[in-house]
CSV table of C-alpha atoms in Angstrom, one decimal:
chain,number,residue,atom,x,y,z
U,1,LYS,CA,-99.7,57.0,71.6
U,2,ASP,CA,-99.7,56.1,75.3
U,3,TYR,CA,-102.6,58.4,76.0
U,4,VAL,CA,-104.9,57.0,73.2
U,5,THR,CA,-104.2,53.4,74.2
U,6,GLY,CA,-105.0,54.1,77.8
U,7,ARG,CA,-107.9,56.5,77.5
U,8,LYS,CA,-111.3,54.9,77.1
U,9,GLN,CA,-114.4,56.3,75.4
U,10,PHE,CA,-117.6,54.3,75.0
U,11,LYS,CA,-115.8,51.4,76.9
U,12,ARG,CA,-113.2,51.2,74.2
U,13,PRO,CA,-109.6,52.6,74.1
U,14,LEU,CA,-109.3,55.6,71.8
U,15,ALA,CA,-106.7,53.7,69.8
U,16,GLU,CA,-109.4,51.3,68.6
U,17,PHE,CA,-111.3,54.0,66.8
U,18,GLN,CA,-110.6,54.0,63.1
U,19,ASN,CA,-110.4,57.8,62.9
U,20,ILE,CA,-107.7,57.9,65.5
U,21,GLN,CA,-105.7,55.2,63.8
U,22,PHE,CA,-105.9,57.1,60.5
U,23,LYS,CA,-104.8,60.3,62.2
U,24,LEU,CA,-101.9,58.6,63.9
U,25,ALA,CA,-100.7,57.0,60.6
U,26,ASP,CA,-100.9,60.5,58.9
U,27,MET,CA,-98.9,62.0,61.7
U,28,ALA,CA,-96.2,59.4,61.5
U,29,SER,CA,-96.1,59.7,57.7
U,30,ASP,CA,-95.7,63.5,58.0
U,31,LEU,CA,-93.0,63.2,60.6
U,32,VAL,CA,-91.0,60.8,58.4
U,33,ALA,CA,-91.4,62.9,55.3
U,34,SER,CA,-90.3,66.0,57.2
U,35,ARG,CA,-87.2,64.3,58.5
U,36,MET,CA,-86.3,63.0,55.0
U,37,MET,CA,-86.6,66.5,53.5
U,38,VAL,CA,-84.4,68.0,56.2
U,39,ARG,CA,-81.8,65.2,55.7
U,40,ASN,CA,-81.9,65.7,51.9
U,41,ALA,CA,-81.3,69.4,52.3
U,42,ALA,CA,-78.4,68.7,54.7
U,43,LYS,CA,-76.9,66.3,52.3
U,44,MET,CA,-77.1,68.9,49.5
U,45,MET,CA,-75.4,71.4,51.8
U,46,ASP,CA,-72.6,69.0,52.5
U,47,GLU,CA,-72.2,68.3,48.8
U,48,GLY,CA,-72.2,72.0,47.9
U,49,ASN,CA,-75.2,71.5,45.5
U,50,PRO,CA,-76.0,74.8,43.8
U,51,GLN,CA,-79.7,74.4,44.7
U,52,LYS,CA,-78.9,73.9,48.4
U,53,THR,CA,-80.5,77.1,49.6
U,54,MET,CA,-83.8,76.3,47.8
U,55,TYR,CA,-83.9,72.8,49.2
U,56,ALA,CA,-83.1,74.1,52.7
U,57,ALA,CA,-85.9,76.6,52.5
U,58,MET,CA,-88.4,74.0,51.3
U,59,ALA,CA,-87.4,71.6,54.0
U,60,LYS,CA,-87.7,74.3,56.7
U,61,LYS,CA,-91.2,75.2,55.5
U,62,ILE,CA,-92.5,71.7,55.2
U,63,ALA,CA,-91.0,70.5,58.4
U,64,THR,CA,-92.2,73.5,60.4
U,65,ASP,CA,-95.8,73.3,59.0
U,66,LYS,CA,-96.1,69.5,59.2
U,67,CYS,CA,-94.7,69.3,62.7
U,68,PHE,CA,-97.0,72.1,63.9
U,69,ASP,CA,-99.9,70.1,62.5
U,70,ILE,CA,-98.7,66.9,64.2
U,71,CYS,CA,-98.5,68.6,67.6
U,72,ASN,CA,-101.8,70.2,67.1
U,73,TYR,CA,-103.5,66.9,66.3
U,74,ALA,CA,-101.8,65.3,69.4
U,75,LEU,CA,-103.2,68.1,71.5
U,76,GLN,CA,-106.7,67.5,70.0
U,77,MET,CA,-106.4,63.8,70.8
U,78,HIS,CA,-105.8,64.6,74.4
U,79,GLY,CA,-108.9,66.7,74.5
U,80,GLY,CA,-109.1,69.1,77.5
U,81,TYR,CA,-106.2,67.3,79.1
U,82,GLY,CA,-103.9,68.5,76.3
U,83,TYR,CA,-104.0,72.0,77.9
U,84,LEU,CA,-102.9,70.9,81.3
U,85,ASN,CA,-99.2,71.3,82.3
U,86,GLU,CA,-99.1,67.7,83.4
U,87,TYR,CA,-99.0,66.5,79.7
U,88,PRO,CA,-95.8,67.2,77.6
U,89,VAL,CA,-97.9,68.0,74.5
U,90,GLU,CA,-99.1,71.2,76.2
U,91,ARG,CA,-95.6,72.6,76.5
U,92,VAL,CA,-94.6,71.6,72.9
U,93,VAL,CA,-97.7,73.2,71.4
U,94,ARG,CA,-97.2,76.3,73.6
U,95,ASP,CA,-93.6,76.6,72.5
U,96,LEU,CA,-94.5,76.2,68.9
U,97,ARG,CA,-97.1,78.9,69.0
U,98,VAL,CA,-94.5,81.3,70.5
U,99,HIS,CA,-92.1,80.7,67.8
């Protein structure tokens, strides 16, 4: 978020563009939903629910896919700077692609 509020394009911060605002909202929603699925699966594990394995697998799939998308969108928002070692998003995306 710091990058899009500080970076200017066409004399306006990137954060003022509606497309960026929508994308940030989608990213935040996906992150919260992923966390909720993981916590729900953990709760089922703690309770010994018979469907715990199924819910854990679903949580792992959703969280992995959505969080990769979030990092990829963040990289795109940084443009060419996203590929520089100076920005943490580069390391996160690189590590995700390795795993």
